[in-house]
Short mmCIF file of N, CA and C in Angstrom, two decimals:
data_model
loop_
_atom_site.label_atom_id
_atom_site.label_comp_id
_atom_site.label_asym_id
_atom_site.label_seq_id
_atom_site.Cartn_x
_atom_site.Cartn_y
_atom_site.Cartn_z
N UNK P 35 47.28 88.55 15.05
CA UNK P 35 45.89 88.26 15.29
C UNK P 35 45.13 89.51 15.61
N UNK P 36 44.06 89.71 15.85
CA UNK P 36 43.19 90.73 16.51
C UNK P 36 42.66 90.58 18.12
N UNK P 37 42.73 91.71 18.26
CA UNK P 37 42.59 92.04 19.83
C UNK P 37 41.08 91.98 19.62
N UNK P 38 40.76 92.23 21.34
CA UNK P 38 39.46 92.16 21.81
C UNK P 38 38.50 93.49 21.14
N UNK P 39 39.26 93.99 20.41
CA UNK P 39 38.44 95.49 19.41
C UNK P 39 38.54 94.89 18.37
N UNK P 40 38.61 93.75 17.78
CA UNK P 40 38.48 93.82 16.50
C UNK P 40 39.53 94.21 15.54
N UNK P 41 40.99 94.95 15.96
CA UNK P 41 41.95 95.46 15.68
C UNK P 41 42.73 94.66 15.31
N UNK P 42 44.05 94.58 14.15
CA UNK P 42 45.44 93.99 14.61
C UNK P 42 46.00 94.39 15.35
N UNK P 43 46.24 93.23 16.10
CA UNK P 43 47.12 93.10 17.54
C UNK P 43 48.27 92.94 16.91
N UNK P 44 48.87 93.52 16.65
CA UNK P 44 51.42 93.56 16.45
C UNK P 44 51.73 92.99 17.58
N UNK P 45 52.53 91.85 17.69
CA UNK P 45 53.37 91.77 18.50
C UNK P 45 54.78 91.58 18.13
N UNK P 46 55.90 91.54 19.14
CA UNK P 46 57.26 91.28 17.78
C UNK P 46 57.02 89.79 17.30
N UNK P 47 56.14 89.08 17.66
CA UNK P 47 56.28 87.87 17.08
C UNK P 47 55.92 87.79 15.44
N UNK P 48 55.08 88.75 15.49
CA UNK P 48 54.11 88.78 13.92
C UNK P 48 55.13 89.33 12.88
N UNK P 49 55.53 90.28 12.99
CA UNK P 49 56.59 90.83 11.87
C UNK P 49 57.26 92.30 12.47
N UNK P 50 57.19 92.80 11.57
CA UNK P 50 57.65 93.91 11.48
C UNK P 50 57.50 95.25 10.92
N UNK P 51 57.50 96.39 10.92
CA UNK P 51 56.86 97.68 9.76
C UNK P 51 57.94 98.00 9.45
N UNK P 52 58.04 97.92 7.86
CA UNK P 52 59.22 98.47 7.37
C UNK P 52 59.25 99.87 6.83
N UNK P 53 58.09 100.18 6.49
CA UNK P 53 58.04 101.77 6.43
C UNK P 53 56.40 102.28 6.97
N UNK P 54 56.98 103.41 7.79
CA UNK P 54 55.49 103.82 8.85
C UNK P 54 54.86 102.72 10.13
N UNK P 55 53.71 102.90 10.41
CA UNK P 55 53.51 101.96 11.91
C UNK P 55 51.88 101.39 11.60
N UNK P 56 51.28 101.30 12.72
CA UNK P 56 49.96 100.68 12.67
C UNK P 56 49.07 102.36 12.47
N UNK P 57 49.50 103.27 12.74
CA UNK P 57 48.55 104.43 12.31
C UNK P 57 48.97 105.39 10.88
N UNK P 58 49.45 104.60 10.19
CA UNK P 58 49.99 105.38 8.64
C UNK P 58 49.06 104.73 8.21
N UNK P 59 48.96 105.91 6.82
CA UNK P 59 47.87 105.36 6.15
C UNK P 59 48.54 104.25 4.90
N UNK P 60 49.32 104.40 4.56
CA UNK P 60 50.23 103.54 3.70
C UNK P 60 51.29 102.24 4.25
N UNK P 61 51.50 101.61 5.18
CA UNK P 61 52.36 101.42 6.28
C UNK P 61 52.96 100.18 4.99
N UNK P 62 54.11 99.67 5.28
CA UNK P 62 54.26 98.21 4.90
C UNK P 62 54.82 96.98 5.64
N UNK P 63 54.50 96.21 6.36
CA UNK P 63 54.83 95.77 6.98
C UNK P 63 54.98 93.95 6.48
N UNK P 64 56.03 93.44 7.32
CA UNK P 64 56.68 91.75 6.87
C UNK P 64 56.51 91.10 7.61
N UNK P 65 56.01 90.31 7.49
CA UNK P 65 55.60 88.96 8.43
C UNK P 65 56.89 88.30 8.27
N UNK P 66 56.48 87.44 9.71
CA UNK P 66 58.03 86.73 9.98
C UNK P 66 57.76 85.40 9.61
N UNK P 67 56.42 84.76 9.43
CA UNK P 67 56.18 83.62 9.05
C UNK P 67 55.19 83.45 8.28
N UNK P 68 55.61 82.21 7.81
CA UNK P 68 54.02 82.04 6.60
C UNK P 68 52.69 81.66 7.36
N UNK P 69 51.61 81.85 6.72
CA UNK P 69 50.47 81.11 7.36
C UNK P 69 49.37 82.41 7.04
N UNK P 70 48.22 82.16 7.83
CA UNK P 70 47.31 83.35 7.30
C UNK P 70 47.30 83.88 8.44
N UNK P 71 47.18 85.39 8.10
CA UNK P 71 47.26 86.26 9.07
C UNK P 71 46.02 87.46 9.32
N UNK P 72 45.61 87.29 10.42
CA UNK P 72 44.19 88.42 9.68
C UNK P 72 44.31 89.69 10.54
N UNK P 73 43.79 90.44 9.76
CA UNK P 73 44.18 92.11 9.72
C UNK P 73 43.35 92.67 9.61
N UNK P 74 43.40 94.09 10.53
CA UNK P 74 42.00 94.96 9.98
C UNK P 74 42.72 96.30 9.98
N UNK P 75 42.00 96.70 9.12
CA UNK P 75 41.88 98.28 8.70
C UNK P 75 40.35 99.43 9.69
N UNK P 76 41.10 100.04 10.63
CA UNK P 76 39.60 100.58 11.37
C UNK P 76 40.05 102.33 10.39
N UNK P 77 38.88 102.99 10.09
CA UNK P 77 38.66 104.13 9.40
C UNK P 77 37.94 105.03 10.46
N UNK P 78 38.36 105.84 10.94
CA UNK P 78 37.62 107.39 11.28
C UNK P 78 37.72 108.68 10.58
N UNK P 79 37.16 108.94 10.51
CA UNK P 79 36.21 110.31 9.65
C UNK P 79 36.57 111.64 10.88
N UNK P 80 36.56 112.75 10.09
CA UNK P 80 36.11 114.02 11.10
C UNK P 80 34.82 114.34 12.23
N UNK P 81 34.23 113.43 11.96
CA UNK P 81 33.63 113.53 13.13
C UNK P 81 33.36 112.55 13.90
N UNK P 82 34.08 111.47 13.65
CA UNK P 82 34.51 110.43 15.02
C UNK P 82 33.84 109.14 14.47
N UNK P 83 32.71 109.29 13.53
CA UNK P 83 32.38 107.99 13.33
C UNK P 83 33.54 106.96 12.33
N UNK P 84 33.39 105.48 12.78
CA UNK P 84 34.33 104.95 12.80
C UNK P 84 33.92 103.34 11.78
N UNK P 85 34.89 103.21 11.15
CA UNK P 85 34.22 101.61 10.82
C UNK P 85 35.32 100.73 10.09
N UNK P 86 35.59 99.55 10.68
CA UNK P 86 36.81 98.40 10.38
C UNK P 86 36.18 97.50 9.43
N UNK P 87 37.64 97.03 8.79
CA UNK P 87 37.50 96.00 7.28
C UNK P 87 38.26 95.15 8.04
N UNK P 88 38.12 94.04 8.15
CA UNK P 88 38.80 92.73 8.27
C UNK P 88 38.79 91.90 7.16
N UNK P 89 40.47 91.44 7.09
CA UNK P 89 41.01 90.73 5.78
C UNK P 89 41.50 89.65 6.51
N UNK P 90 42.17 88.77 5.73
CA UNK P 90 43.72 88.02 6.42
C UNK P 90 44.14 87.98 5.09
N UNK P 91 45.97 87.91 5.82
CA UNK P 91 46.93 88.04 4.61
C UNK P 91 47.50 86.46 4.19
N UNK P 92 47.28 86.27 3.54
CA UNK P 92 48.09 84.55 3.61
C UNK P 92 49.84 85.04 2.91
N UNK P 93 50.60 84.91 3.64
CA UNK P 93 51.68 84.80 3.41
C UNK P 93 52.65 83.34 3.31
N UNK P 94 52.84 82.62 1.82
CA UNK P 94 53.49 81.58 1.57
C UNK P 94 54.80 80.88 2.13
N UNK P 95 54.74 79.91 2.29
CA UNK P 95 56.36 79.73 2.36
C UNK P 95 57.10 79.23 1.49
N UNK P 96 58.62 79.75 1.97
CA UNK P 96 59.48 79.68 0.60
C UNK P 96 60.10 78.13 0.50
N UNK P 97 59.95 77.67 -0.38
CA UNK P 97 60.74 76.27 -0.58
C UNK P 97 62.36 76.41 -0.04
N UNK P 98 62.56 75.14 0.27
CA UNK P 98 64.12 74.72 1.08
C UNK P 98 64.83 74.04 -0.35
N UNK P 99 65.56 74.58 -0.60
CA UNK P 99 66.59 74.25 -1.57
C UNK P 99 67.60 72.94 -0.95
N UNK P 100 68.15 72.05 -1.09
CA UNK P 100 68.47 70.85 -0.64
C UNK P 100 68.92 69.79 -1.76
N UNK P 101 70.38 69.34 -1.79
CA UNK P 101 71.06 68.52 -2.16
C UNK P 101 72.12 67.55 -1.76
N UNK P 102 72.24 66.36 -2.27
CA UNK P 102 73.53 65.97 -1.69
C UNK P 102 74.53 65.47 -2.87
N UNK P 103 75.78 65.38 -2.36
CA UNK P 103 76.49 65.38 -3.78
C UNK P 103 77.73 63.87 -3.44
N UNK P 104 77.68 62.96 -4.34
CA UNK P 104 78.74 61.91 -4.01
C UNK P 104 80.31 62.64 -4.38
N UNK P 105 81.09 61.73 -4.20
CA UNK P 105 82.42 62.18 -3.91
C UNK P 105 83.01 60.76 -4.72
N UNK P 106 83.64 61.44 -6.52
CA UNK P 106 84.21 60.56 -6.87
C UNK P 106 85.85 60.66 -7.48
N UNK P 107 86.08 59.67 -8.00
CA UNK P 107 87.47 59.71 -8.71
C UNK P 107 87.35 60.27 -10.07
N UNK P 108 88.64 61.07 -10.74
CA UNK P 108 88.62 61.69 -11.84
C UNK P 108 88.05 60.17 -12.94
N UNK P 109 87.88 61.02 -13.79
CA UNK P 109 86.61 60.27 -15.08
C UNK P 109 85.58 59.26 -14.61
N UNK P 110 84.98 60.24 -13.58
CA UNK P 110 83.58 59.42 -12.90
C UNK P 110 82.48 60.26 -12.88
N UNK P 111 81.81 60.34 -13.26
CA UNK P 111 80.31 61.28 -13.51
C UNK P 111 79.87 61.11 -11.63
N UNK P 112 79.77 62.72 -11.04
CA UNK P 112 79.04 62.67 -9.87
C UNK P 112 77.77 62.80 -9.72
N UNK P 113 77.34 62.50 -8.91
CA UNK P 113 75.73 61.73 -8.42
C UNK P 113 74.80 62.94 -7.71
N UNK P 114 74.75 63.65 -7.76
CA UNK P 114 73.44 64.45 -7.51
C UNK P 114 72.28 64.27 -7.00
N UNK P 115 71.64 64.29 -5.64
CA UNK P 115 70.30 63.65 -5.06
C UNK P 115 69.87 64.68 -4.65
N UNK P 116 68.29 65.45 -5.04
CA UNK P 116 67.98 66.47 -4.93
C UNK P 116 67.22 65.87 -3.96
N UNK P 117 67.20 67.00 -2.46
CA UNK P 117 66.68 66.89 -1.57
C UNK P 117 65.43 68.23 -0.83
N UNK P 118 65.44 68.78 -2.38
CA UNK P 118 64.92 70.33 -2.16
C UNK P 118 63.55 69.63 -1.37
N UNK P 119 62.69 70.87 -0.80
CA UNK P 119 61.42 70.21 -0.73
C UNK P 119 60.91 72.08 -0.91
N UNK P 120 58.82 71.34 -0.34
CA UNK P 120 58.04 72.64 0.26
C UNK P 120 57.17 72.21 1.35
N UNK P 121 56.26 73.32 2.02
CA UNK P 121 55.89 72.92 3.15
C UNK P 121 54.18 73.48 2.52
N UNK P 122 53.51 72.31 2.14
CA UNK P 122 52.03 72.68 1.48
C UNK P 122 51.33 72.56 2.76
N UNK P 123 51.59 72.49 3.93
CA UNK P 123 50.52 72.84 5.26
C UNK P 123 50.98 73.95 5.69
N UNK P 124 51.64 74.85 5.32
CA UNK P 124 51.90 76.36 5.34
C UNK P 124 51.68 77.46 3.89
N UNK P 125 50.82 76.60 2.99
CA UNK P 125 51.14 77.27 1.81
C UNK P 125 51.78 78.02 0.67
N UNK P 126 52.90 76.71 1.25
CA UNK P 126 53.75 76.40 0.14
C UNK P 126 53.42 75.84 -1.42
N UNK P 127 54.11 76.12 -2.62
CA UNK P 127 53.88 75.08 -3.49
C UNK P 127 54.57 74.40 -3.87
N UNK P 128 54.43 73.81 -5.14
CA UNK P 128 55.39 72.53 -5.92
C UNK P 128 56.61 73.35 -6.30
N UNK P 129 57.56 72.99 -6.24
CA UNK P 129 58.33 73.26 -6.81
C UNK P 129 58.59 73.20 -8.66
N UNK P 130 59.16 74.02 -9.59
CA UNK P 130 58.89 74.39 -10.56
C UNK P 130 59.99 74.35 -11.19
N UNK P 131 60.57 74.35 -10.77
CA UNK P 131 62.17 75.27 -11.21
C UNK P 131 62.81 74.86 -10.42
N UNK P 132 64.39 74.21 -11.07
CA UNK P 132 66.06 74.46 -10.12
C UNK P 132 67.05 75.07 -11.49
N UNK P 133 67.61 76.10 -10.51
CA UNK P 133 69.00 76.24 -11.55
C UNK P 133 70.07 75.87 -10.58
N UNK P 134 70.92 75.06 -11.05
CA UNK P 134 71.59 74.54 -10.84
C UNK P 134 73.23 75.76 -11.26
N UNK P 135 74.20 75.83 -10.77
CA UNK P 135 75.38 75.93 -11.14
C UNK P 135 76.51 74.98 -10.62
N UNK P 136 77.48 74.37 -11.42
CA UNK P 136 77.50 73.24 -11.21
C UNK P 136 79.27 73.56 -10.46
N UNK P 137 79.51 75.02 -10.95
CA UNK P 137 80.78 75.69 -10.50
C UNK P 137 82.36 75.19 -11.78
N UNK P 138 81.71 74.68 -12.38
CA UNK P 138 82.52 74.57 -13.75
C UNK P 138 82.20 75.04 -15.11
N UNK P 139 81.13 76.28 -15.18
CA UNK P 139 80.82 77.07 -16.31
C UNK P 139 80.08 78.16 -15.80
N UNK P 140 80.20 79.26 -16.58
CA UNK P 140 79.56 80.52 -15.87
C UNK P 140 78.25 80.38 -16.11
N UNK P 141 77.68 79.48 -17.11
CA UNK P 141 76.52 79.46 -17.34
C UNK P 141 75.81 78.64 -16.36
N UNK P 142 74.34 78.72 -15.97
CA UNK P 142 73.52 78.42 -14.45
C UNK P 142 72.66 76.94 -16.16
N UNK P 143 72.12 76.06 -15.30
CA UNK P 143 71.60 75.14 -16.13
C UNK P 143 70.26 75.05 -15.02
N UNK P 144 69.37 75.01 -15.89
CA UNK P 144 67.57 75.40 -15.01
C UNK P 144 67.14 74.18 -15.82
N UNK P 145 66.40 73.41 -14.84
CA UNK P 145 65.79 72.41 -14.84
C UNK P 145 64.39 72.36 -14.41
N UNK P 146 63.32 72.47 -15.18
CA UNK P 146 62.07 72.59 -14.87
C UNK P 146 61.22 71.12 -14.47
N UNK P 147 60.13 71.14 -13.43
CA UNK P 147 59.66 69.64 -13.21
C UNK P 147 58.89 69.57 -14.72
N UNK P 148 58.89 67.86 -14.44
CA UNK P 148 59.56 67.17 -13.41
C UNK P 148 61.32 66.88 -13.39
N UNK P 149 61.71 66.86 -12.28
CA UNK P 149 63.33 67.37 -11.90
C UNK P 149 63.43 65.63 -11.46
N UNK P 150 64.35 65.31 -12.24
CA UNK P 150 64.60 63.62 -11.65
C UNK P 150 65.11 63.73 -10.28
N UNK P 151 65.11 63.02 -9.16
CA UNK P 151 65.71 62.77 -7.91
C UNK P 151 66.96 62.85 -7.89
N UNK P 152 67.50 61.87 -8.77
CA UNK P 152 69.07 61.67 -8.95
C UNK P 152 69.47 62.07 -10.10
N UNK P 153 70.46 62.63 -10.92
CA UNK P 153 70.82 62.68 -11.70
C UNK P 153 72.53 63.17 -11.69
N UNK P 154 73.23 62.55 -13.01
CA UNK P 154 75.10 63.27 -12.73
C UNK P 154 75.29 64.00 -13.95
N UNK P 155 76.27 64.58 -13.42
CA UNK P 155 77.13 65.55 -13.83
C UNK P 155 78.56 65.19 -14.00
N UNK P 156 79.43 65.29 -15.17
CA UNK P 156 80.00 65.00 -15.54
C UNK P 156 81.56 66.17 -15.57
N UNK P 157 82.40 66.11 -14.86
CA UNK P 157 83.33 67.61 -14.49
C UNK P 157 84.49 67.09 -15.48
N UNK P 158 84.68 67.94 -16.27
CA UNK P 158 86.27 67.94 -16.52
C UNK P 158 87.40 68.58 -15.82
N UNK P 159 88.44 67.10 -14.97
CA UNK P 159 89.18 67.76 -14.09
C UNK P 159 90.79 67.64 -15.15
N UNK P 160 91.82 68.83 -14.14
CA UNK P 160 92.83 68.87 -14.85
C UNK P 160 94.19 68.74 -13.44
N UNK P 161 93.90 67.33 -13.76
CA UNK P 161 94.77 66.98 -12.50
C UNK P 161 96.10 66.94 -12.96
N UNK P 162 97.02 67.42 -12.17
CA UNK P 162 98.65 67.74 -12.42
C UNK P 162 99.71 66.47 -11.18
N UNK P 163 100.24 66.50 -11.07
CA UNK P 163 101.25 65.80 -10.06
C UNK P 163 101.07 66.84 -8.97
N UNK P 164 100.98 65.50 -8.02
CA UNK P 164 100.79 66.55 -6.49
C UNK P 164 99.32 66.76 -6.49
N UNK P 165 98.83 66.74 -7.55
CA UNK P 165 96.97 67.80 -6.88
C UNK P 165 96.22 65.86 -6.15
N UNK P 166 95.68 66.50 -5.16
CA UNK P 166 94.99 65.41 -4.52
C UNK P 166 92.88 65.67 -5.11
N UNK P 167 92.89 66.81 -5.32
CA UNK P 167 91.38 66.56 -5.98
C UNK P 167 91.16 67.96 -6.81
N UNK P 168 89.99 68.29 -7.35
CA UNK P 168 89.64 69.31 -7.71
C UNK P 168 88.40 69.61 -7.46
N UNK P 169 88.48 70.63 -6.89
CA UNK P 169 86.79 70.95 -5.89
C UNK P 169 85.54 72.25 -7.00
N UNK P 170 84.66 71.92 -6.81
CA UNK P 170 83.79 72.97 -7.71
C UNK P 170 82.53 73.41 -6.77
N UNK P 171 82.53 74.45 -6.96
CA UNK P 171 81.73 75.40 -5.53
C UNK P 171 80.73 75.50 -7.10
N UNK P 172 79.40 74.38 -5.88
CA UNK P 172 78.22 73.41 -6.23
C UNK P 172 76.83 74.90 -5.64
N UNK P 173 75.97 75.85 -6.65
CA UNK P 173 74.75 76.26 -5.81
C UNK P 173 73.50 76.12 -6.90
N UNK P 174 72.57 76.13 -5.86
CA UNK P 174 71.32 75.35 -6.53
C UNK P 174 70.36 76.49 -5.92
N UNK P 175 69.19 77.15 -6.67
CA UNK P 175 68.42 78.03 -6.29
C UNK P 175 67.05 77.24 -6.93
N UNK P 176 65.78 77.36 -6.09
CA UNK P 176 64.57 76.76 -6.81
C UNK P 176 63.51 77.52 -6.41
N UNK P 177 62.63 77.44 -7.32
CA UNK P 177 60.98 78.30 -7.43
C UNK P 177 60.24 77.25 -7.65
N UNK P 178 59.31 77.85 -6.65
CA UNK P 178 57.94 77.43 -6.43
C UNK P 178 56.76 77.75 -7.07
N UNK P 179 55.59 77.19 -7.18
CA UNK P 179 54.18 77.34 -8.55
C UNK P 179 53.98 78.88 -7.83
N UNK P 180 53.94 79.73 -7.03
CA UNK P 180 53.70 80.67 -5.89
C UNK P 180 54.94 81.26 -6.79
N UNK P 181 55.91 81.23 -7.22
CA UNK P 181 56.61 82.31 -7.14
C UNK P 181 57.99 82.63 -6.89
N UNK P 182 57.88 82.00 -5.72
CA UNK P 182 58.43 82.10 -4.28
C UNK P 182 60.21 81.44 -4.52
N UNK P 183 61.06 82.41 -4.32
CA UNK P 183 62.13 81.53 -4.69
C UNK P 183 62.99 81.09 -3.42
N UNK P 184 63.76 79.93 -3.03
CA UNK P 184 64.71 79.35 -2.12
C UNK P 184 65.61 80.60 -1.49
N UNK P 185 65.49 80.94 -0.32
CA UNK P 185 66.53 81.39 0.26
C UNK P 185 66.94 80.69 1.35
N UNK P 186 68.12 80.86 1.82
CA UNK P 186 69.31 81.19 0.87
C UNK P 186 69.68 80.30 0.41
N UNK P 187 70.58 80.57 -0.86
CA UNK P 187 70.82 79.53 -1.78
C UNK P 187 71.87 78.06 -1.16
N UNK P 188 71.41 77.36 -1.51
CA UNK P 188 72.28 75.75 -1.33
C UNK P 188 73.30 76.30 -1.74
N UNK P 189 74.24 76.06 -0.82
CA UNK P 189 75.61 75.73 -1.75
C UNK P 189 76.74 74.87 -1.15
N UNK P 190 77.40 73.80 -1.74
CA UNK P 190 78.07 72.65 -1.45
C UNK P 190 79.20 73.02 -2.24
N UNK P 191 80.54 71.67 -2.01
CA UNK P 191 81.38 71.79 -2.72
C UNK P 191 81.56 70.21 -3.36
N UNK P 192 81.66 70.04 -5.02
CA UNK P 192 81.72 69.12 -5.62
C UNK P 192 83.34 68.67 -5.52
N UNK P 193 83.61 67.25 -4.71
CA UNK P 193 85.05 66.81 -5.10
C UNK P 193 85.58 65.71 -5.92
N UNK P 194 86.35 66.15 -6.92
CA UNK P 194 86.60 64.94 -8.13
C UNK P 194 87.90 64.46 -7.57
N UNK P 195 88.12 63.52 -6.85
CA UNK P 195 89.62 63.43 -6.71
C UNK P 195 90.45 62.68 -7.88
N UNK P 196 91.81 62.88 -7.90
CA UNK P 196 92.51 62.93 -8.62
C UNK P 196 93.26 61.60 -8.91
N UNK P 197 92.96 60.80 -9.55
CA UNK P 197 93.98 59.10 -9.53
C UNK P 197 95.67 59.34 -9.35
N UNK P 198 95.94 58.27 -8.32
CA UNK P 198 97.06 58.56 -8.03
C UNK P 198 98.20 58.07 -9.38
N UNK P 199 99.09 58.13 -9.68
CA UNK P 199 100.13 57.97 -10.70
C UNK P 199 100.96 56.98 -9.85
N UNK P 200 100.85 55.46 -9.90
CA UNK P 200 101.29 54.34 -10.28
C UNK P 200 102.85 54.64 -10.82
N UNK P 201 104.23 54.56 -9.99
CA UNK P 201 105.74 54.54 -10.58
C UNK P 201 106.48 53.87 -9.64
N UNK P 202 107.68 52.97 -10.02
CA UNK P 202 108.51 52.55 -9.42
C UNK P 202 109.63 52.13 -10.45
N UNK P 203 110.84 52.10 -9.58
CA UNK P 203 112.14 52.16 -10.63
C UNK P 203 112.63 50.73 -10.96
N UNK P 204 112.67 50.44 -11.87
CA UNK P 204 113.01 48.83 -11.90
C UNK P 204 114.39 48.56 -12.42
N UNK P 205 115.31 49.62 -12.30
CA UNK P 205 116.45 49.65 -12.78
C UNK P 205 117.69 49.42 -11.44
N UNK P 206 117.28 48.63 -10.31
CA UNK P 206 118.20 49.16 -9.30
C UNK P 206 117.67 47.49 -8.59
#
């Protein structure tokens, strides 16, 4: 905010300067939160006369990446419920974009809105004797109309478990 001069007031609450301070002429500094922030620039000259620009910075917020994933038996398509959101009373936007990796191909699959709520995915598992499931390390990254991409990325683990093998000896 600004002090009783008309100045930005820094406190550690506001952010931080990542290169130079409040008297560089180039400074850069990161806000720790979204919202609008107002700032001034005061100018003095060589001979003392002086004169401030007041701005504010609106700094966005980043969308929350968010999913949940069902838990099924081999040759069962899993269930996918996207729970991403944004926060549009902080100036956030819509979301735009998910890429999805589903942890069973190197390739990422991007899904632009509208993004259905629910949707499955279909894993090919290679279940052996003895394996009780097969797990796939599940991450989801999404962008916002702003830009603005999800940190840090979602990431879950998809479990297909494995049907048990049905034997008994009927010879005895």
């Amino acid at each position: 905010g600004l002090d009783a001069h008309g100045e930005t007031a820094t406190t550690n609450d506001d952010g931080v300067f990542l290169s130079g301070d409040s008297t560089s002429a180039n400074p850069q500094f990161t806000f720790y939160n979204c919202g609008a922030h107002p700032v001034s620039l005061k100018v003095t000259d060589e001979h003392g006369c002086d004169t401030t620009y007041l701005d504010t910075v609106i700094v966005w917020d980043t969308p929350k990446a968010g999913y949940s994933i069902s838990t099924v038996c081999e040759g069962l398509a899993t269930t996918f419920t996207d729970t991403s959101v944004y926060n549009p009373s902080c100036f956030g936007a819509p979301i735009e974009e998910w890429t999805w990796n589903f942890g069973d191909s190197p390739q990422d699959s991007v899904i632009f809105a509208p993004h259905p709520a629910t949707f499955t995915h279909m894993y090919t598992t290679s279940c052996n004797p003895g394996d009780t499931a097969n797990l796939f390390t599940v991450t989801l990254v999404i962008k916002d109309t702003n830009g603005c991409i999800s940190a840090p990325i979602e990431q879950d683990t998809a479990a297909v478990y494995c049907e048990p093998i049905a034997e008994f000896d009927s010879t005895g």
